[in-house]
């Protein structure tokens, strides 16, 4: 399931992140790549254990916390601390699949990567190329979003970032271990949650249809949830 989440960040948050990234140190993005991904990856990254990365990551995590669409689509259990990257002219990330398990620095344990997220930080008119291309059972999707918008998709997907041919593309990326491991089950729960929201807009909260849908949603969560 691929879901576009608009306006995750406010204009003020975006401006603050840009100022911090302009002053940040950047290193070769291969530092967080696995053996296979390292051969495909050509970009720059803010070191994940740096003060800048931690501070900006907290801003992103707070933004996720106020996004009901992210919660509904991802059903997060644990979120990997957000990382920050950039693609300057000629930089590219060829087709790859994200590592299944990620170790959190600083003794934070490990998470299973169920859902991948890319948060766009640069307006699309400021650069050419740099599209995120995702291939899965829903077909091939090409994604290039406004600054502050985010795309979430299954970490099992084959994906790539096309070469930047003008300007520079900045973004934040991270992974989430979901309470619902199976993407098909997450999709069903997401569709049901959207239907419940629509039903509540059209019907009283105590209408039998609203109550029945809500009961089914929570009973499926109880059946499938992993904590």
PDB file of C-alpha atoms in Angstrom:
ATOM      1  CA  UNK A   1       0.000   0.000   0.000  1.00  0.00           C
ATOM      2  CA  UNK A   2       1.327   3.389  -1.033  1.00  0.00           C
ATOM      3  CA  UNK A   3      -0.103   6.455   0.748  1.00  0.00           C
ATOM      4  CA  UNK A   4       0.658  10.139   0.135  1.00  0.00           C
ATOM      5  CA  UNK A   5       0.520  12.163   3.381  1.00  0.00           C
ATOM      6  CA  UNK A   6       0.357  15.910   2.640  1.00  0.00           C
ATOM      7  CA  UNK A   7       1.708  18.744   4.787  1.00  0.00           C
ATOM      8  CA  UNK A   8       3.434  16.667   7.435  1.00  0.00           C
ATOM      9  CA  UNK A   9       5.650  19.658   8.253  1.00  0.00           C
ATOM     10  CA  UNK A  10       4.604  23.271   8.717  1.00  0.00           C
ATOM     11  CA  UNK A  11       6.273  26.093   6.804  1.00  0.00           C
ATOM     12  CA  UNK A  12       8.084  27.108   9.995  1.00  0.00           C
ATOM     13  CA  UNK A  13       9.391  23.582  10.569  1.00  0.00           C
ATOM     14  CA  UNK A  14      10.562  23.342   6.971  1.00  0.00           C
ATOM     15  CA  UNK A  15      12.413  26.653   7.223  1.00  0.00           C
ATOM     16  CA  UNK A  16      14.101  25.599  10.469  1.00  0.00           C
ATOM     17  CA  UNK A  17      15.140  22.236   9.015  1.00  0.00           C
ATOM     18  CA  UNK A  18      16.580  23.918   5.922  1.00  0.00           C
ATOM     19  CA  UNK A  19      18.659  26.323   7.999  1.00  0.00           C
ATOM     20  CA  UNK A  20      19.990  23.449  10.101  1.00  0.00           C
ATOM     21  CA  UNK A  21      20.813  21.309   7.069  1.00  0.00           C
ATOM     22  CA  UNK A  22      22.617  24.176   5.357  1.00  0.00           C
ATOM     23  CA  UNK A  23      24.954  24.329   8.361  1.00  0.00           C
ATOM     24  CA  UNK A  24      25.251  20.553   8.835  1.00  0.00           C
ATOM     25  CA  UNK A  25      28.148  18.297   7.972  1.00  0.00           C
ATOM     26  CA  UNK A  26      27.416  15.771   5.235  1.00  0.00           C
ATOM     27  CA  UNK A  27      29.020  12.353   4.702  1.00  0.00           C
ATOM     28  CA  UNK A  28      28.816   9.607   2.107  1.00  0.00           C
ATOM     29  CA  UNK A  29      25.352   8.032   2.269  1.00  0.00           C
ATOM     30  CA  UNK A  30      26.828   4.539   2.092  1.00  0.00           C
ATOM     31  CA  UNK A  31      27.383   4.677   5.880  1.00  0.00           C
ATOM     32  CA  UNK A  32      23.845   3.415   6.507  1.00  0.00           C
ATOM     33  CA  UNK A  33      23.570   1.083   3.512  1.00  0.00           C
ATOM     34  CA  UNK A  34      23.725  -2.689   3.560  1.00  0.00           C
ATOM     35  CA  UNK A  35      26.105  -4.628   1.297  1.00  0.00           C
ATOM     36  CA  UNK A  36      23.703  -4.686  -1.639  1.00  0.00           C
ATOM     37  CA  UNK A  37      22.426  -1.121  -1.230  1.00  0.00           C
ATOM     38  CA  UNK A  38      25.935   0.343  -0.855  1.00  0.00           C
ATOM     39  CA  UNK A  39      26.726  -0.691  -4.433  1.00  0.00           C
ATOM     40  CA  UNK A  40      23.652   1.214  -5.672  1.00  0.00           C
ATOM     41  CA  UNK A  41      23.792   4.302  -3.459  1.00  0.00           C
ATOM     42  CA  UNK A  42      25.313   7.636  -4.464  1.00  0.00           C
ATOM     43  CA  UNK A  43      24.172  10.439  -2.155  1.00  0.00           C
ATOM     44  CA  UNK A  44      25.097  12.438   0.944  1.00  0.00           C
ATOM     45  CA  UNK A  45      23.741  12.076   4.462  1.00  0.00           C
ATOM     46  CA  UNK A  46      23.837  13.861   7.803  1.00  0.00           C
ATOM     47  CA  UNK A  47      25.565  11.489  10.290  1.00  0.00           C
ATOM     48  CA  UNK A  48      22.808   9.715  12.206  1.00  0.00           C
ATOM     49  CA  UNK A  49      24.480  10.181  15.596  1.00  0.00           C
ATOM     50  CA  UNK A  50      25.088  13.920  15.100  1.00  0.00           C
ATOM     51  CA  UNK A  51      23.348  16.597  17.150  1.00  0.00           C
ATOM     52  CA  UNK A  52      21.738  18.025  14.004  1.00  0.00           C
ATOM     53  CA  UNK A  53      20.275  14.673  12.984  1.00  0.00           C
ATOM     54  CA  UNK A  54      18.864  14.051  16.457  1.00  0.00           C
ATOM     55  CA  UNK A  55      17.325  17.511  16.766  1.00  0.00           C
ATOM     56  CA  UNK A  56      15.744  17.466  13.321  1.00  0.00           C
ATOM     57  CA  UNK A  57      14.611  13.881  13.797  1.00  0.00           C
ATOM     58  CA  UNK A  58      12.667  14.954  16.890  1.00  0.00           C
ATOM     59  CA  UNK A  59      10.883  17.595  14.805  1.00  0.00           C
ATOM     60  CA  UNK A  60       9.844  14.935  12.287  1.00  0.00           C
ATOM     61  CA  UNK A  61       8.712  12.527  15.016  1.00  0.00           C
ATOM     62  CA  UNK A  62       6.543  15.235  16.610  1.00  0.00           C
ATOM     63  CA  UNK A  63       5.022  15.952  13.201  1.00  0.00           C
ATOM     64  CA  UNK A  64       4.206  12.265  12.724  1.00  0.00           C
ATOM     65  CA  UNK A  65       2.526  12.237  16.115  1.00  0.00           C
ATOM     66  CA  UNK A  66      -0.001  14.851  15.013  1.00  0.00           C
ATOM     67  CA  UNK A  67      -0.777  13.105  11.682  1.00  0.00           C
ATOM     68  CA  UNK A  68      -3.861  10.858  11.925  1.00  0.00           C
ATOM     69  CA  UNK A  69      -3.309   9.723   8.333  1.00  0.00           C
ATOM     70  CA  UNK A  70       0.185   8.417   9.155  1.00  0.00           C
ATOM     71  CA  UNK A  71      -1.176   6.586  12.203  1.00  0.00           C
ATOM     72  CA  UNK A  72      -4.032   5.061  10.216  1.00  0.00           C
ATOM     73  CA  UNK A  73      -1.911   3.970   7.260  1.00  0.00           C
ATOM     74  CA  UNK A  74       1.137   2.697   9.164  1.00  0.00           C
ATOM     75  CA  UNK A  75      -0.214   1.674  12.607  1.00  0.00           C
ATOM     76  CA  UNK A  76       3.247   2.353  14.070  1.00  0.00           C
ATOM     77  CA  UNK A  77       4.773   0.339  16.883  1.00  0.00           C
ATOM     78  CA  UNK A  78       8.334   1.706  16.664  1.00  0.00           C
ATOM     79  CA  UNK A  79       9.775   4.374  14.362  1.00  0.00           C
ATOM     80  CA  UNK A  80      13.440   4.393  13.426  1.00  0.00           C
ATOM     81  CA  UNK A  81      14.987   7.808  14.193  1.00  0.00           C
ATOM     82  CA  UNK A  82      14.569   9.871  11.001  1.00  0.00           C
ATOM     83  CA  UNK A  83      17.654  10.376   8.836  1.00  0.00           C
ATOM     84  CA  UNK A  84      18.419  13.154   6.344  1.00  0.00           C
ATOM     85  CA  UNK A  85      19.929  12.907   2.867  1.00  0.00           C
ATOM     86  CA  UNK A  86      20.622  14.945  -0.231  1.00  0.00           C
ATOM     87  CA  UNK A  87      21.119  14.217  -3.909  1.00  0.00           C
ATOM     88  CA  UNK A  88      23.204  16.773  -5.786  1.00  0.00           C
ATOM     89  CA  UNK A  89      23.635  16.795  -9.571  1.00  0.00           C
ATOM     90  CA  UNK A  90      24.459  13.334 -10.904  1.00  0.00           C
ATOM     91  CA  UNK A  91      23.664  11.524  -7.655  1.00  0.00           C
ATOM     92  CA  UNK A  92      21.382   8.492  -7.818  1.00  0.00           C
ATOM     93  CA  UNK A  93      20.191   5.481  -5.819  1.00  0.00           C
ATOM     94  CA  UNK A  94      19.695   2.497  -8.083  1.00  0.00           C
ATOM     95  CA  UNK A  95      17.024  -0.171  -7.537  1.00  0.00           C
ATOM     96  CA  UNK A  96      17.195  -1.889  -4.148  1.00  0.00           C
ATOM     97  CA  UNK A  97      15.120  -3.293  -1.300  1.00  0.00           C
ATOM     98  CA  UNK A  98      15.577  -1.887   2.204  1.00  0.00           C
ATOM     99  CA  UNK A  99      17.199  -4.051   4.885  1.00  0.00           C
ATOM    100  CA  UNK A 100      14.662  -6.136   6.805  1.00  0.00           C
ATOM    101  CA  UNK A 101      16.162  -5.323  10.220  1.00  0.00           C
ATOM    102  CA  UNK A 102      17.693  -2.036  11.388  1.00  0.00           C
ATOM    103  CA  UNK A 103      19.775  -1.545  14.527  1.00  0.00           C
ATOM    104  CA  UNK A 104      19.016   1.709  16.336  1.00  0.00           C
ATOM    105  CA  UNK A 105      22.199   3.525  17.343  1.00  0.00           C
ATOM    106  CA  UNK A 106      22.906   4.197  20.999  1.00  0.00           C
ATOM    107  CA  UNK A 107      21.652   0.871  22.271  1.00  0.00           C
ATOM    108  CA  UNK A 108      18.110   1.386  21.021  1.00  0.00           C
ATOM    109  CA  UNK A 109      17.709  -2.240  19.974  1.00  0.00           C
ATOM    110  CA  UNK A 110      16.448  -3.338  16.573  1.00  0.00           C
ATOM    111  CA  UNK A 111      13.316  -2.827  14.532  1.00  0.00           C
ATOM    112  CA  UNK A 112      11.785  -4.797  11.694  1.00  0.00           C
ATOM    113  CA  UNK A 113      11.289  -2.514   8.699  1.00  0.00           C
ATOM    114  CA  UNK A 114       7.669  -2.979   7.623  1.00  0.00           C
ATOM    115  CA  UNK A 115       6.998   0.477   6.162  1.00  0.00           C
ATOM    116  CA  UNK A 116       9.423   2.881   4.464  1.00  0.00           C
ATOM    117  CA  UNK A 117       8.831   6.646   4.469  1.00  0.00           C
ATOM    118  CA  UNK A 118      10.303   9.478   2.420  1.00  0.00           C
ATOM    119  CA  UNK A 119       9.600  13.046   3.540  1.00  0.00           C
ATOM    120  CA  UNK A 120      10.392  15.575   0.806  1.00  0.00           C
ATOM    121  CA  UNK A 121      12.172  18.736   1.994  1.00  0.00           C
ATOM    122  CA  UNK A 122      12.893  20.507  -1.313  1.00  0.00           C
ATOM    123  CA  UNK A 123      10.215  22.077  -3.563  1.00  0.00           C
ATOM    124  CA  UNK A 124       9.957  20.023  -6.778  1.00  0.00           C
ATOM    125  CA  UNK A 125      10.541  23.090  -8.957  1.00  0.00           C
ATOM    126  CA  UNK A 126      14.006  23.521  -7.400  1.00  0.00           C
ATOM    127  CA  UNK A 127      15.447  20.391  -8.976  1.00  0.00           C
ATOM    128  CA  UNK A 128      15.076  18.108 -11.995  1.00  0.00           C
ATOM    129  CA  UNK A 129      15.137  14.326 -11.732  1.00  0.00           C
ATOM    130  CA  UNK A 130      15.325  12.863  -8.245  1.00  0.00           C
ATOM    131  CA  UNK A 131      11.992  11.055  -8.515  1.00  0.00           C
ATOM    132  CA  UNK A 132      11.345   8.175  -6.126  1.00  0.00           C
ATOM    133  CA  UNK A 133      10.245   5.195  -8.221  1.00  0.00           C
ATOM    134  CA  UNK A 134       8.493   2.363  -6.353  1.00  0.00           C
ATOM    135  CA  UNK A 135       7.653  -1.033  -7.836  1.00  0.00           C
ATOM    136  CA  UNK A 136       5.235  -3.428  -6.158  1.00  0.00           C
ATOM    137  CA  UNK A 137       2.001  -5.353  -6.690  1.00  0.00           C
ATOM    138  CA  UNK A 138       0.225  -2.008  -7.306  1.00  0.00           C
ATOM    139  CA  UNK A 139       2.501  -1.341 -10.314  1.00  0.00           C
ATOM    140  CA  UNK A 140       5.286   1.191 -10.788  1.00  0.00           C
ATOM    141  CA  UNK A 141       4.710   4.562  -9.136  1.00  0.00           C
ATOM    142  CA  UNK A 142       6.827   7.674  -9.703  1.00  0.00           C
ATOM    143  CA  UNK A 143       6.756  10.074  -6.765  1.00  0.00           C
ATOM    144  CA  UNK A 144       7.921  13.706  -6.541  1.00  0.00           C
ATOM    145  CA  UNK A 145       6.058  15.630  -3.857  1.00  0.00           C
ATOM    146  CA  UNK A 146       5.870  19.191  -2.513  1.00  0.00           C
ATOM    147  CA  UNK A 147       8.227  20.078   0.330  1.00  0.00           C
ATOM    148  CA  UNK A 148       6.706  18.902   3.606  1.00  0.00           C
ATOM    149  CA  UNK A 149       4.757  16.031   2.021  1.00  0.00           C
ATOM    150  CA  UNK A 150       5.571  12.363   2.634  1.00  0.00           C
ATOM    151  CA  UNK A 151       5.066   9.018   0.920  1.00  0.00           C
ATOM    152  CA  UNK A 152       4.803   5.730   2.833  1.00  0.00           C
ATOM    153  CA  UNK A 153       5.093   2.325   1.174  1.00  0.00           C
ATOM    154  CA  UNK A 154       5.935  -1.304   2.039  1.00  0.00           C
ATOM    155  CA  UNK A 155       9.614  -1.843   2.782  1.00  0.00           C
ATOM    156  CA  UNK A 156       9.426  -5.017   0.703  1.00  0.00           C
ATOM    157  CA  UNK A 157       9.074  -2.850  -2.431  1.00  0.00           C
ATOM    158  CA  UNK A 158      11.832  -2.560  -5.015  1.00  0.00           C
ATOM    159  CA  UNK A 159      12.543   1.164  -5.330  1.00  0.00           C
ATOM    160  CA  UNK A 160      15.082   3.690  -6.602  1.00  0.00           C
ATOM    161  CA  UNK A 161      15.818   7.418  -6.788  1.00  0.00           C
ATOM    162  CA  UNK A 162      16.421   8.733 -10.285  1.00  0.00           C
ATOM    163  CA  UNK A 163      19.530  10.816 -10.929  1.00  0.00           C
ATOM    164  CA  UNK A 164      19.267  14.525 -10.157  1.00  0.00           C
ATOM    165  CA  UNK A 165      20.048  16.538 -13.301  1.00  0.00           C
ATOM    166  CA  UNK A 166      19.611  20.061 -11.863  1.00  0.00           C
ATOM    167  CA  UNK A 167      19.642  21.480  -8.370  1.00  0.00           C
ATOM    168  CA  UNK A 168      19.659  19.453  -5.159  1.00  0.00           C
ATOM    169  CA  UNK A 169      17.005  17.196  -3.618  1.00  0.00           C
ATOM    170  CA  UNK A 170      16.868  17.052   0.204  1.00  0.00           C
ATOM    171  CA  UNK A 171      14.768  14.645   2.191  1.00  0.00           C
ATOM    172  CA  UNK A 172      14.207  12.726   5.400  1.00  0.00           C
ATOM    173  CA  UNK A 173      13.799   8.968   5.377  1.00  0.00           C
ATOM    174  CA  UNK A 174      13.059   6.341   7.996  1.00  0.00           C
ATOM    175  CA  UNK A 175      11.380   3.010   8.648  1.00  0.00           C
ATOM    176  CA  UNK A 176       8.554   1.886  10.889  1.00  0.00           C
ATOM    177  CA  UNK A 177       7.815  -1.416  12.554  1.00  0.00           C
ATOM    178  CA  UNK A 178       4.052  -1.653  12.367  1.00  0.00           C
ATOM    179  CA  UNK A 179       1.712  -3.285  14.854  1.00  0.00           C
ATOM    180  CA  UNK A 180       0.392  -5.113  11.779  1.00  0.00           C
ATOM    181  CA  UNK A 181       3.214  -6.981  10.052  1.00  0.00           C
ATOM    182  CA  UNK A 182       1.311  -7.983   6.905  1.00  0.00           C
ATOM    183  CA  UNK A 183       0.838  -5.275   4.272  1.00  0.00           C
ATOM    184  CA  UNK A 184      -2.430  -6.778   3.030  1.00  0.00           C
ATOM    185  CA  UNK A 185      -3.884  -6.666   6.532  1.00  0.00           C
ATOM    186  CA  UNK A 186      -2.683  -3.076   7.012  1.00  0.00           C
ATOM    187  CA  UNK A 187      -4.340  -2.121   3.735  1.00  0.00           C
ATOM    188  CA  UNK A 188      -7.639  -3.683   4.820  1.00  0.00           C
ATOM    189  CA  UNK A 189      -7.548  -1.882   8.174  1.00  0.00           C
ATOM    190  CA  UNK A 190      -6.679   1.421   6.495  1.00  0.00           C
ATOM    191  CA  UNK A 191      -9.577   1.096   4.043  1.00  0.00           C
ATOM    192  CA  UNK A 192     -11.903   0.201   6.918  1.00  0.00           C
ATOM    193  CA  UNK A 193     -10.728   3.179   8.977  1.00  0.00           C
ATOM    194  CA  UNK A 194     -11.379   5.528   6.039  1.00  0.00           C
ATOM    195  CA  UNK A 195     -14.870   4.013   5.661  1.00  0.00           C
ATOM    196  CA  UNK A 196     -15.540   4.545   9.382  1.00  0.00           C
ATOM    197  CA  UNK A 197     -14.530   8.217   9.078  1.00  0.00           C
ATOM    198  CA  UNK A 198     -16.882   8.667   6.110  1.00  0.00           C
ATOM    199  CA  UNK A 199     -19.716   6.886   7.944  1.00  0.00           C
ATOM    200  CA  UNK A 200     -19.284   9.131  10.983  1.00  0.00           C
ATOM    201  CA  UNK A 201     -19.521  12.193   8.777  1.00  0.00           C
ATOM    202  CA  UNK A 202     -22.815  10.977   7.305  1.00  0.00           C
ATOM    203  CA  UNK A 203     -24.376   9.204  10.293  1.00  0.00           C
ATOM    204  CA  UNK A 204     -24.660   9.632  14.075  1.00  0.00           C
ATOM    205  CA  UNK A 205     -21.855   8.009  16.068  1.00  0.00           C
ATOM    206  CA  UNK A 206     -24.350   5.590  17.628  1.00  0.00           C
ATOM    207  CA  UNK A 207     -25.770   4.450  14.283  1.00  0.00           C
ATOM    208  CA  UNK A 208     -25.628   0.620  14.018  1.00  0.00           C
ATOM    209  CA  UNK A 209     -23.508   0.810  10.853  1.00  0.00           C
ATOM    210  CA  UNK A 210     -20.906   3.005  12.569  1.00  0.00           C
ATOM    211  CA  UNK A 211     -20.873   0.802  15.653  1.00  0.00           C
ATOM    212  CA  UNK A 212     -20.596  -2.370  13.586  1.00  0.00           C
ATOM    213  CA  UNK A 213     -17.732  -1.109  11.414  1.00  0.00           C
ATOM    214  CA  UNK A 214     -15.864   0.181  14.455  1.00  0.00           C
ATOM    215  CA  UNK A 215     -16.287  -3.125  16.274  1.00  0.00           C
ATOM    216  CA  UNK A 216     -14.999  -5.068  13.261  1.00  0.00           C
ATOM    217  CA  UNK A 217     -11.975  -2.759  12.997  1.00  0.00           C
ATOM    218  CA  UNK A 218     -10.941  -3.203  16.608  1.00  0.00           C
ATOM    219  CA  UNK A 219     -11.587  -6.950  16.609  1.00  0.00           C
ATOM    220  CA  UNK A 220      -9.383  -7.358  13.524  1.00  0.00           C
ATOM    221  CA  UNK A 221      -6.710  -5.272  15.259  1.00  0.00           C
ATOM    222  CA  UNK A 222      -6.978  -7.586  18.278  1.00  0.00           C
ATOM    223  CA  UNK A 223      -6.618 -10.628  15.997  1.00  0.00           C
ATOM    224  CA  UNK A 224      -3.638  -9.382  13.956  1.00  0.00           C
ATOM    225  CA  UNK A 225      -1.782  -6.963  16.237  1.00  0.00           C
ATOM    226  CA  UNK A 226       1.796  -7.710  17.366  1.00  0.00           C
ATOM    227  CA  UNK A 227       3.096  -5.799  20.391  1.00  0.00           C
TER     228      UNK A 227
END
